[in-house]
mmCIF file of N, CA and C in Angstrom:
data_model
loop_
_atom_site.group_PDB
_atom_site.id
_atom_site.type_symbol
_atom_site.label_atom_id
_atom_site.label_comp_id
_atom_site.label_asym_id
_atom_site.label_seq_id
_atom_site.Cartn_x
_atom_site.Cartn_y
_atom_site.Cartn_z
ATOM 1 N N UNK N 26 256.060 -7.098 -117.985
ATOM 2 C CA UNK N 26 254.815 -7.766 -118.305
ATOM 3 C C UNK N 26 255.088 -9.191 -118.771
ATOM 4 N N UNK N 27 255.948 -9.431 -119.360
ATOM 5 C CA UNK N 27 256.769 -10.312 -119.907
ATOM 6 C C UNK N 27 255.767 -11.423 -120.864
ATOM 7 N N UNK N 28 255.216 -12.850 -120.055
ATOM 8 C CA UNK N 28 254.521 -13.480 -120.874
ATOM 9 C C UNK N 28 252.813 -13.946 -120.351
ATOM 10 N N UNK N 29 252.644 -12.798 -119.520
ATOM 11 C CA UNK N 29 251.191 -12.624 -119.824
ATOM 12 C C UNK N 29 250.076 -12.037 -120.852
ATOM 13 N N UNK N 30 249.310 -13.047 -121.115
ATOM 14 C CA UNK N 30 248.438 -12.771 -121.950
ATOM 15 C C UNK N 30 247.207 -12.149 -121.791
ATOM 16 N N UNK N 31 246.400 -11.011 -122.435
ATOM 17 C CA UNK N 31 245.119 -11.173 -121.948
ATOM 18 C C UNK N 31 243.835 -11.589 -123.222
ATOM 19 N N UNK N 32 242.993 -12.238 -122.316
ATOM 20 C CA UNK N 32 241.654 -12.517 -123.170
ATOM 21 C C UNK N 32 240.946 -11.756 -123.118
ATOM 22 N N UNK N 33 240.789 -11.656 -124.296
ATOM 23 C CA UNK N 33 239.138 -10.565 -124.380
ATOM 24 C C UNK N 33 238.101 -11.440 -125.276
ATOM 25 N N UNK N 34 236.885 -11.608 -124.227
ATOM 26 C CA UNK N 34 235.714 -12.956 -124.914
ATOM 27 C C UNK N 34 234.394 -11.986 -124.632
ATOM 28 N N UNK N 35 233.803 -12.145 -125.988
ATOM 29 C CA UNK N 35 232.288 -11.748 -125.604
ATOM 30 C C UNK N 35 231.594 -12.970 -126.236
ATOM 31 N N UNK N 36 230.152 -12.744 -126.425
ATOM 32 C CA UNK N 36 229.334 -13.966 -126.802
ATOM 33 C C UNK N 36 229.870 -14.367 -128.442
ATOM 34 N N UNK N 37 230.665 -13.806 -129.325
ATOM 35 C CA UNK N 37 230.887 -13.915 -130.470
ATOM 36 C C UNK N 37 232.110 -14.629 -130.561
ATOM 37 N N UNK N 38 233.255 -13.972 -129.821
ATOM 38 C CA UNK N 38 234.734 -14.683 -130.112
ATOM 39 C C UNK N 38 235.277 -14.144 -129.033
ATOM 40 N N UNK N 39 236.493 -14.751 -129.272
ATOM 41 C CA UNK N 39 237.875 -14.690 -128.021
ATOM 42 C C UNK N 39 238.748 -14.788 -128.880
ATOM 43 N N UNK N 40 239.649 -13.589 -128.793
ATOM 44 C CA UNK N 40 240.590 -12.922 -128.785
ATOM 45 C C UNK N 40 242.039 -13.003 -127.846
ATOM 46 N N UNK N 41 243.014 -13.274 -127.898
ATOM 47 C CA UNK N 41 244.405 -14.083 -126.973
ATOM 48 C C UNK N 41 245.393 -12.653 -127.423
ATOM 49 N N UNK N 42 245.859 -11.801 -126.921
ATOM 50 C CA UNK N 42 246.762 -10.908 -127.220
ATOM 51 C C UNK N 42 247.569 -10.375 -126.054
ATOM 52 N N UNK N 43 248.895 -10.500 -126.331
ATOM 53 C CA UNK N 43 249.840 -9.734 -125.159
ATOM 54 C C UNK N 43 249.620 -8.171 -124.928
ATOM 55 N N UNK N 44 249.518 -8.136 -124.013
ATOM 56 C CA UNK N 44 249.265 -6.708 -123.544
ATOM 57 C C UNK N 44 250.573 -5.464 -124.540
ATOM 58 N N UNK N 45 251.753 -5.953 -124.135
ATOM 59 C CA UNK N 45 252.703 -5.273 -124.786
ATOM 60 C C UNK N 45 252.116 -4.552 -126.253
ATOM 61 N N UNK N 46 251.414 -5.406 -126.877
ATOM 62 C CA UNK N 46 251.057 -5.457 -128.708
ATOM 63 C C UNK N 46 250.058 -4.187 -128.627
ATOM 64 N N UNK N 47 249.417 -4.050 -127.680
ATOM 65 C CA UNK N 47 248.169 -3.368 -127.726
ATOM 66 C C UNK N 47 248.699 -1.459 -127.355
ATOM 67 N N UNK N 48 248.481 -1.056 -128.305
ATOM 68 C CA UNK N 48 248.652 0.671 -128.495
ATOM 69 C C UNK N 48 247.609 1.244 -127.488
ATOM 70 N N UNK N 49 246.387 1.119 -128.318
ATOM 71 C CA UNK N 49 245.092 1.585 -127.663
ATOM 72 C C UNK N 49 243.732 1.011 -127.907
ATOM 73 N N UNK N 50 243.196 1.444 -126.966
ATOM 74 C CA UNK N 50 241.694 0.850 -127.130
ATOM 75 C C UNK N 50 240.667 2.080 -127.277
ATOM 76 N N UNK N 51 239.982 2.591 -128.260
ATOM 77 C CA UNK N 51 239.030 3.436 -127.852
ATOM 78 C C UNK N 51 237.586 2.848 -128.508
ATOM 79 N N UNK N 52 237.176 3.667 -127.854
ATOM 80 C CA UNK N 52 235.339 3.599 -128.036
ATOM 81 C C UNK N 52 234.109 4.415 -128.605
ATOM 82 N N UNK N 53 233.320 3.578 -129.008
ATOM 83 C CA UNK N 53 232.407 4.492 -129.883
ATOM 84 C C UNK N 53 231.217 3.584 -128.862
ATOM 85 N N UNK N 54 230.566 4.097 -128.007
ATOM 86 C CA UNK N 54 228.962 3.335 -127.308
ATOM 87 C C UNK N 54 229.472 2.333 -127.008
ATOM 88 N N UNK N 55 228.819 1.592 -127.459
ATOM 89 C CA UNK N 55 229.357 -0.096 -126.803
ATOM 90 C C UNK N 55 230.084 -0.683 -127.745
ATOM 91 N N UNK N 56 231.018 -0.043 -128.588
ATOM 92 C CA UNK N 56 231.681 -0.886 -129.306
ATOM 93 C C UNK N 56 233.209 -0.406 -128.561
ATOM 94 N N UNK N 57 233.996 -1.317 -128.583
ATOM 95 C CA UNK N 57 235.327 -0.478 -128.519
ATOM 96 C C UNK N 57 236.203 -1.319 -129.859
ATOM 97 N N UNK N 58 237.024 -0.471 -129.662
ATOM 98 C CA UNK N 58 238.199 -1.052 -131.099
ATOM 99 C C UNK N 58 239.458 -1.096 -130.443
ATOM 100 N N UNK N 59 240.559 -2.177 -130.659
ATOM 101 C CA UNK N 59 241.828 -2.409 -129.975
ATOM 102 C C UNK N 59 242.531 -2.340 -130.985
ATOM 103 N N UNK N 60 243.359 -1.538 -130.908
ATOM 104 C CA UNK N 60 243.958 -1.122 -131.972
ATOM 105 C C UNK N 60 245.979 -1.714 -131.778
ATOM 106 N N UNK N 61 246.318 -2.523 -132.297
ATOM 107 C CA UNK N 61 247.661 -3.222 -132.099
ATOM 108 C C UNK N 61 248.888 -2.351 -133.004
ATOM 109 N N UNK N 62 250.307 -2.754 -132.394
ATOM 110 C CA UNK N 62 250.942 -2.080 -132.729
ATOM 111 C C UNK N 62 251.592 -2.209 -133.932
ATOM 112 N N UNK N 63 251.524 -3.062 -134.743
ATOM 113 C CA UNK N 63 250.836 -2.872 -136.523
ATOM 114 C C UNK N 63 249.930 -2.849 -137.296
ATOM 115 N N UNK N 64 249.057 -1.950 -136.121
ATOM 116 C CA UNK N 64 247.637 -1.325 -137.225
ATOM 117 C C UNK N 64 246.323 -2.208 -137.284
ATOM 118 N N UNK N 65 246.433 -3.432 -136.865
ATOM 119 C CA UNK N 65 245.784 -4.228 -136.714
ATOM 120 C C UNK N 65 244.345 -3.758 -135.937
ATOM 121 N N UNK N 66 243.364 -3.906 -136.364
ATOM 122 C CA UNK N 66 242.367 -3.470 -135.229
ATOM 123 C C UNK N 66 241.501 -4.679 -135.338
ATOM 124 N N UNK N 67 241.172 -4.799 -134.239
ATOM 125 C CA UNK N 67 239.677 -5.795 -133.533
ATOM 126 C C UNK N 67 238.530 -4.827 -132.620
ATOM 127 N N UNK N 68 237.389 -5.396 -133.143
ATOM 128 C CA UNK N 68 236.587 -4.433 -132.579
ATOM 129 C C UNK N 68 235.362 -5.852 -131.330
ATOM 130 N N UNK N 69 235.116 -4.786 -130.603
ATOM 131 C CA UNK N 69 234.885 -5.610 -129.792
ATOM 132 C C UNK N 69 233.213 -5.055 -128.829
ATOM 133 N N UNK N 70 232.274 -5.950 -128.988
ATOM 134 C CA UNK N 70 230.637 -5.540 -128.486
ATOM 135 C C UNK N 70 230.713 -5.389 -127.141
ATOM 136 N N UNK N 71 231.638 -4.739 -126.213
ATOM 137 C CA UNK N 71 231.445 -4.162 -124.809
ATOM 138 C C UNK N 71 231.823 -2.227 -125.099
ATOM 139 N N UNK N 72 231.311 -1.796 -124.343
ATOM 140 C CA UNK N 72 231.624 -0.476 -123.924
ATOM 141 C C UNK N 72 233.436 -0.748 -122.806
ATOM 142 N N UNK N 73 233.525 0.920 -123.029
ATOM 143 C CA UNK N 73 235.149 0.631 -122.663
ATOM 144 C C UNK N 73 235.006 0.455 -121.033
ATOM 145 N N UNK N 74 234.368 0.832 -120.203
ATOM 146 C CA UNK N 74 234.334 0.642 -118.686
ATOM 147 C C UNK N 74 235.007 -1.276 -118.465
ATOM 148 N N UNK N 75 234.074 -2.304 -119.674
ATOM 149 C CA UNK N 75 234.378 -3.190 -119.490
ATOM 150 C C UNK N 75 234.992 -3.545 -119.739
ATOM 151 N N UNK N 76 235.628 -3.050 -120.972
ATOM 152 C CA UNK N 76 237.245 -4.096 -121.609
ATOM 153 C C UNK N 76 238.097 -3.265 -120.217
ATOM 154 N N UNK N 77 238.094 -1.813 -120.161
ATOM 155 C CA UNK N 77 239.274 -1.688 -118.585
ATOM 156 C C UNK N 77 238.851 -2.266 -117.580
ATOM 157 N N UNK N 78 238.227 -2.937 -117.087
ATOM 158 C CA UNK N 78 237.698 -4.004 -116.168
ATOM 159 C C UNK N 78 238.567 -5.386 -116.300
ATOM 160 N N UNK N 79 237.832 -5.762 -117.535
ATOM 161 C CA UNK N 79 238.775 -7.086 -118.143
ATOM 162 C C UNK N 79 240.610 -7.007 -118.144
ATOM 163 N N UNK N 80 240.847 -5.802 -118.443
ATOM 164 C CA UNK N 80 242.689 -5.428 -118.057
ATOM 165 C C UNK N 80 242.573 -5.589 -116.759
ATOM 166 N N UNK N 81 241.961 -4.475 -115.875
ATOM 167 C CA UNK N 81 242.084 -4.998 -114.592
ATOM 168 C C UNK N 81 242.741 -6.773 -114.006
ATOM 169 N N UNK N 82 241.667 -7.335 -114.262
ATOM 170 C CA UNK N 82 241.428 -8.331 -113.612
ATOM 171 C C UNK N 82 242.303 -9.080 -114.301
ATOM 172 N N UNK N 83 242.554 -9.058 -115.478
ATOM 173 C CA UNK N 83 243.563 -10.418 -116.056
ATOM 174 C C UNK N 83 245.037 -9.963 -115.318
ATOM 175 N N UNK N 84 245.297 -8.613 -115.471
ATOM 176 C CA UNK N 84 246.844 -8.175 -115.253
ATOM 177 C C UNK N 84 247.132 -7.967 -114.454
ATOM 178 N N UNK N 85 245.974 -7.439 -113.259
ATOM 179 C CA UNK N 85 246.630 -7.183 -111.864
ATOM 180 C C UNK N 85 247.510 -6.116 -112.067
ATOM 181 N N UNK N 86 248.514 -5.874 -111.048
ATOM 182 C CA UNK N 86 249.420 -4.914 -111.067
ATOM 183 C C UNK N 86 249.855 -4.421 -112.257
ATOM 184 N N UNK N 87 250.382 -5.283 -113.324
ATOM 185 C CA UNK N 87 250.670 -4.891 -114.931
ATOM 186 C C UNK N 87 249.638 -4.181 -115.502
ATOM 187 N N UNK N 88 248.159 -4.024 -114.988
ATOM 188 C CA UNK N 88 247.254 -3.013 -115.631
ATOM 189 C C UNK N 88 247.919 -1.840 -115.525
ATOM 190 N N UNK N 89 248.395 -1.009 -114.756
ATOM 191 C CA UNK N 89 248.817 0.263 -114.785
ATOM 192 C C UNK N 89 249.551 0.837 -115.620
ATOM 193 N N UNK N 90 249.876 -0.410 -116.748
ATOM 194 C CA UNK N 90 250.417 -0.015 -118.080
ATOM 195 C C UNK N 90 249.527 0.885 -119.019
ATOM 196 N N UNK N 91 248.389 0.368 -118.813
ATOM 197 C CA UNK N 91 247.224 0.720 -119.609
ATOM 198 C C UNK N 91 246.596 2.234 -118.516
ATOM 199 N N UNK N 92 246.400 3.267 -119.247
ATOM 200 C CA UNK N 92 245.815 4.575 -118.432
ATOM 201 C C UNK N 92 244.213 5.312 -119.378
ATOM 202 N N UNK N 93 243.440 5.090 -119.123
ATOM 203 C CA UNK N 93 242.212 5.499 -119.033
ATOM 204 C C UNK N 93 242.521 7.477 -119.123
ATOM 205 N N UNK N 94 242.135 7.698 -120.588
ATOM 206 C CA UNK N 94 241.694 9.057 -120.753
ATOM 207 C C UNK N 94 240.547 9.465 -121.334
ATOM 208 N N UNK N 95 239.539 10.473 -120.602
ATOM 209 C CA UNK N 95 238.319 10.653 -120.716
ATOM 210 C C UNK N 95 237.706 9.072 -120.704
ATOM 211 N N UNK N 96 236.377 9.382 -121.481
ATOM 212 C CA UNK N 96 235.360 8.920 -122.011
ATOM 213 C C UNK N 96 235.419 7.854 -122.570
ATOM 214 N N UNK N 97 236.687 7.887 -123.826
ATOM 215 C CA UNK N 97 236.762 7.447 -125.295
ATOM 216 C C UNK N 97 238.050 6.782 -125.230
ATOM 217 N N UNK N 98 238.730 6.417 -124.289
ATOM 218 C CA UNK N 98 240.246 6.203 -124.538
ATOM 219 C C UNK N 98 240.841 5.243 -123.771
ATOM 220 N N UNK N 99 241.318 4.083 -123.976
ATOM 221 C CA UNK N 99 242.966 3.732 -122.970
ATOM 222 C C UNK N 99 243.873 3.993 -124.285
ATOM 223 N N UNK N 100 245.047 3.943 -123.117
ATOM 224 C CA UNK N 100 246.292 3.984 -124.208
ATOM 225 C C UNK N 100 247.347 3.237 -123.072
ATOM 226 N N UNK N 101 248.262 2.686 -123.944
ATOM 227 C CA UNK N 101 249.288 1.999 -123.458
ATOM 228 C C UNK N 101 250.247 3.022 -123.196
ATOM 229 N N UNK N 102 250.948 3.005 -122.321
ATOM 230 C CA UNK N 102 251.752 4.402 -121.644
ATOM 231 C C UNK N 102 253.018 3.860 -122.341
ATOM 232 N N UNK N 103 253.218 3.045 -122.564
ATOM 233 C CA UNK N 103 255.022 2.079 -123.392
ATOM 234 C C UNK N 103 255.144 2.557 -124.775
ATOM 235 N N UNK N 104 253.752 3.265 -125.499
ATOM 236 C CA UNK N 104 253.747 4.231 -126.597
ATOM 237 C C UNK N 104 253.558 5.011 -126.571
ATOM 238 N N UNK N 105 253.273 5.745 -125.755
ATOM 239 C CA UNK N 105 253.044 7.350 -125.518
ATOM 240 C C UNK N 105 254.413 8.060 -126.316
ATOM 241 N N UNK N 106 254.649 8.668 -127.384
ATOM 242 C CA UNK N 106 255.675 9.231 -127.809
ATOM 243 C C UNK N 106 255.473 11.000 -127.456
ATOM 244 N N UNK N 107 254.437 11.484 -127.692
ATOM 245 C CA UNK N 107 253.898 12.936 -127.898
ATOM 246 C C UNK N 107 252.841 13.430 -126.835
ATOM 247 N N UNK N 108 252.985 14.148 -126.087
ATOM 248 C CA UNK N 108 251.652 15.101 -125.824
ATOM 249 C C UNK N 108 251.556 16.101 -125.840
ATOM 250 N N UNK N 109 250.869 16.726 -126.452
ATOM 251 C CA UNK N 109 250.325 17.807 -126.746
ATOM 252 C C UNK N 109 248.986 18.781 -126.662
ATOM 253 N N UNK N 110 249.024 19.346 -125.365
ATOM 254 C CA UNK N 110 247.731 19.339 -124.588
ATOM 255 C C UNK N 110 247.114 20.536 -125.305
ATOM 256 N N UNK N 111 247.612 21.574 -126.044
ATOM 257 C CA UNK N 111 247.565 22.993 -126.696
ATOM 258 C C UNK N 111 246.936 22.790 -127.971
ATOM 259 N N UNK N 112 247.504 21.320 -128.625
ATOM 260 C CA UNK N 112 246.973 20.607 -129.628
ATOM 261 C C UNK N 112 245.633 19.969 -129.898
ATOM 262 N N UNK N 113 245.320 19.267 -128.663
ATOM 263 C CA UNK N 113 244.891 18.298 -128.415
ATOM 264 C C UNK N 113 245.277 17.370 -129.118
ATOM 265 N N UNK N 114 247.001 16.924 -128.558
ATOM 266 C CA UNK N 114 247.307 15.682 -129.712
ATOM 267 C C UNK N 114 248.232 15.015 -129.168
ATOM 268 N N UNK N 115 248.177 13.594 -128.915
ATOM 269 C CA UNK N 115 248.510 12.666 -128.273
ATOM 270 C C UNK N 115 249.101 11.733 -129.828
ATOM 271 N N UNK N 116 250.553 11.600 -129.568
ATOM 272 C CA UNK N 116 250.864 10.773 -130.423
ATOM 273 C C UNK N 116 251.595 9.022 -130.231
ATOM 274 N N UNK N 117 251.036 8.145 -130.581
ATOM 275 C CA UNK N 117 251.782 6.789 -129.754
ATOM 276 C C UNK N 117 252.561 6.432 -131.011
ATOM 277 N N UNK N 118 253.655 5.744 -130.409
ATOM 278 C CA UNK N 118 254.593 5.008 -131.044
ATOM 279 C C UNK N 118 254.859 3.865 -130.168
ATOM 280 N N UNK N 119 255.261 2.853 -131.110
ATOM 281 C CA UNK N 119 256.390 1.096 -130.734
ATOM 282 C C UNK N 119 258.095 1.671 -130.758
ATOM 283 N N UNK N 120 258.175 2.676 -131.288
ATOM 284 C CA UNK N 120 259.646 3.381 -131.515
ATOM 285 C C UNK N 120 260.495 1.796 -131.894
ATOM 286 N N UNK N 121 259.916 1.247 -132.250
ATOM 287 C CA UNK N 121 260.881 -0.295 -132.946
ATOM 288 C C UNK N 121 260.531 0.436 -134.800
ATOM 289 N N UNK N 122 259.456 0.369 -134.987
ATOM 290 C CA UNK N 122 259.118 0.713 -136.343
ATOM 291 C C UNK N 122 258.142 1.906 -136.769
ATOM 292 N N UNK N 123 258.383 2.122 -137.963
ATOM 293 C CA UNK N 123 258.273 3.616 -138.588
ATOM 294 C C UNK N 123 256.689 3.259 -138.271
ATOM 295 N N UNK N 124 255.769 3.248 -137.156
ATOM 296 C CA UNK N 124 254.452 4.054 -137.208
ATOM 297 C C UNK N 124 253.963 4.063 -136.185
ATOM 298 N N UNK N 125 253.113 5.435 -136.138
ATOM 299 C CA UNK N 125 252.927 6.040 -135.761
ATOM 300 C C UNK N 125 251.218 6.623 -135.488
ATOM 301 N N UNK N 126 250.811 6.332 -134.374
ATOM 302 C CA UNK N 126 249.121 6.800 -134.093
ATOM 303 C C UNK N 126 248.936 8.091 -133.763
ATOM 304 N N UNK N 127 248.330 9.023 -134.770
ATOM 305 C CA UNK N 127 247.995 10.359 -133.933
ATOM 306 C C UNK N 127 245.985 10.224 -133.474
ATOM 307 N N UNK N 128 246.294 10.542 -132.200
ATOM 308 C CA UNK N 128 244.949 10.369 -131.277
ATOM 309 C C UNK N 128 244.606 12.244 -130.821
ATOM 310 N N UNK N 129 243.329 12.330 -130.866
ATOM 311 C CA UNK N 129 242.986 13.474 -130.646
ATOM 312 C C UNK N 129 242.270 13.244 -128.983
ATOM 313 N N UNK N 130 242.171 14.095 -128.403
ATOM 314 C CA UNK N 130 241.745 14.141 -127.142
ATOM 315 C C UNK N 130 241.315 15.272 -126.332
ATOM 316 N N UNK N 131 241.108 15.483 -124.895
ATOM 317 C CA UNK N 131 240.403 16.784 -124.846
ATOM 318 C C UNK N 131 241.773 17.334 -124.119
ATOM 319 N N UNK N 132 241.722 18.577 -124.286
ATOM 320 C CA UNK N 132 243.244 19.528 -123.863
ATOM 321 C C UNK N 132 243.164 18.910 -122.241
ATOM 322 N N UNK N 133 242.212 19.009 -121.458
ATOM 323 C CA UNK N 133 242.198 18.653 -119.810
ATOM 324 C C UNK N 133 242.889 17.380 -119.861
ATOM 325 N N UNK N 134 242.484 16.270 -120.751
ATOM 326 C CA UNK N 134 243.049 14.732 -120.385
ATOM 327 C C UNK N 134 243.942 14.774 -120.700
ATOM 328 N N UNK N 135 245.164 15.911 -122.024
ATOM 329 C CA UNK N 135 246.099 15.597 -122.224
ATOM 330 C C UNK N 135 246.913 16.353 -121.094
ATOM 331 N N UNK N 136 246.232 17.432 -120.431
ATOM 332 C CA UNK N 136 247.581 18.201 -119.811
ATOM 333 C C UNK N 136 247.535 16.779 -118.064
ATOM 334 N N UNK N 137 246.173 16.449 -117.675
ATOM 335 C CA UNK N 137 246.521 15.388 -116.998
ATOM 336 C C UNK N 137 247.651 14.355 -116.897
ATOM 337 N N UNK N 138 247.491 13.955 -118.515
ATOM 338 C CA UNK N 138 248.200 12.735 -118.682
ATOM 339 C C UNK N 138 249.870 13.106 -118.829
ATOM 340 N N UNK N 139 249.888 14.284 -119.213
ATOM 341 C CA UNK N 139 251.735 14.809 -118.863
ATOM 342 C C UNK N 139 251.996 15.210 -117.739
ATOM 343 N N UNK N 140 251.042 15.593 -117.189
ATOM 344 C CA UNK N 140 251.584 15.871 -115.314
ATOM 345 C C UNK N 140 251.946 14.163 -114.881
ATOM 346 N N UNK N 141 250.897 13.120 -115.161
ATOM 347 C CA UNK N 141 251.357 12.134 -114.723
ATOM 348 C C UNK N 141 252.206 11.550 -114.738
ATOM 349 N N UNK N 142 253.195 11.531 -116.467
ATOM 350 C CA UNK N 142 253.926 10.642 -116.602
ATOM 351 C C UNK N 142 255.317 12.046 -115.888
ATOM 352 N N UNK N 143 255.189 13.095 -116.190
ATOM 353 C CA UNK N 143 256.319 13.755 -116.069
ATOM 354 C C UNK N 143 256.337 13.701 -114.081
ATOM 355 N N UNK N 144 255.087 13.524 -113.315
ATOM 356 C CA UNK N 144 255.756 13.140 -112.059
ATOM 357 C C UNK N 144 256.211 11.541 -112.019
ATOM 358 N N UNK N 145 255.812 10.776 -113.014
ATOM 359 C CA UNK N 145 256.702 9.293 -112.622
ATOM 360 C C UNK N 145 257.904 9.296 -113.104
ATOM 361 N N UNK N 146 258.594 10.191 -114.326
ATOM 362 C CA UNK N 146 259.465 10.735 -114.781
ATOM 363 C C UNK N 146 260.654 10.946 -113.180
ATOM 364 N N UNK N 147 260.171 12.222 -112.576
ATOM 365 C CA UNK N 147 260.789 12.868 -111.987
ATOM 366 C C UNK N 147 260.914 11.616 -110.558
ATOM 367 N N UNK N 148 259.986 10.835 -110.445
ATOM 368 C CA UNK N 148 260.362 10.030 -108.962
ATOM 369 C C UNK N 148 261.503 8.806 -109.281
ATOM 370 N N UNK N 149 261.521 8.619 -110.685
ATOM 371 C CA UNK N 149 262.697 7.520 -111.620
ATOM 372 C C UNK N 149 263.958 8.252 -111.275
ATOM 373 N N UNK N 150 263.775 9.375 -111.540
ATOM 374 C CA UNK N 150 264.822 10.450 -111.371
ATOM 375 C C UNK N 150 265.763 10.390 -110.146
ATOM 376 N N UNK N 151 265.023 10.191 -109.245
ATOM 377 C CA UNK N 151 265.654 10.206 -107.642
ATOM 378 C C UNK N 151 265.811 9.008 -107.395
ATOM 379 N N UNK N 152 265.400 8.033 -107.640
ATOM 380 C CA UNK N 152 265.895 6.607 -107.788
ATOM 381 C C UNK N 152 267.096 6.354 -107.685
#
């Protein structure tokens, strides 16, 4: 991803943050909250369809960092430390420093989201 940035602007402010920094984004209606990887949160007056729109389009190919679960959720796949679909518990980490996000989710999006990474897992594999 290296030194692309993305903007996130609504009618209030603009916001400049490297994708890397960003854990997750989730949503409550039209608010979403971006939550950075020291805890930092910004909240932001779009619903989430549009801030993953706005990744889209700024990152191009580097969006696929970012993965869309359910309703209520992106998450940065570069912190994904935990899933736990039995749980419903999705845990992210920076694995640089001691913290740690526990995210709740629905058992379907988590057992999704480990089939996914464990088949990109397995095609690294044969590489």
């Amino acid at each position: 991803m290296g030194s692309k940035v993305l903007i996130i602007s609504n009618s209030n402010e603009l916001v400049r943050v490297r994708p890397e920094r960003i854990v997750y984004v989730v949503s409550d209606g039209n608010y979403s909250t971006m939550v950075l990887h020291d805890k930092t949160e910004q909240v932001f007056t779009m619903n989430l369809a549009h801030f993953q729109q706005m990744i889209e389009e700024q990152l191009g190919r580097d969006a696929m960092t970012f993965i869309r679960i359910g309703k209520q959720l992106i998450v940065n796949r570069a912190h994904i430390f935990k899933i736990n679909p039995n749980k419903q518990q999705l845990i992210m980490s920076n694995m640089d420093v001691n913290i740690a996000f526990d995210l709740q989710a629905s058992k379907e999006a988590l057992k999704q989201l480990k089939a996914l990474i464990e088949s990109e897992t397995g095609k690294e594999a044969k590489l």
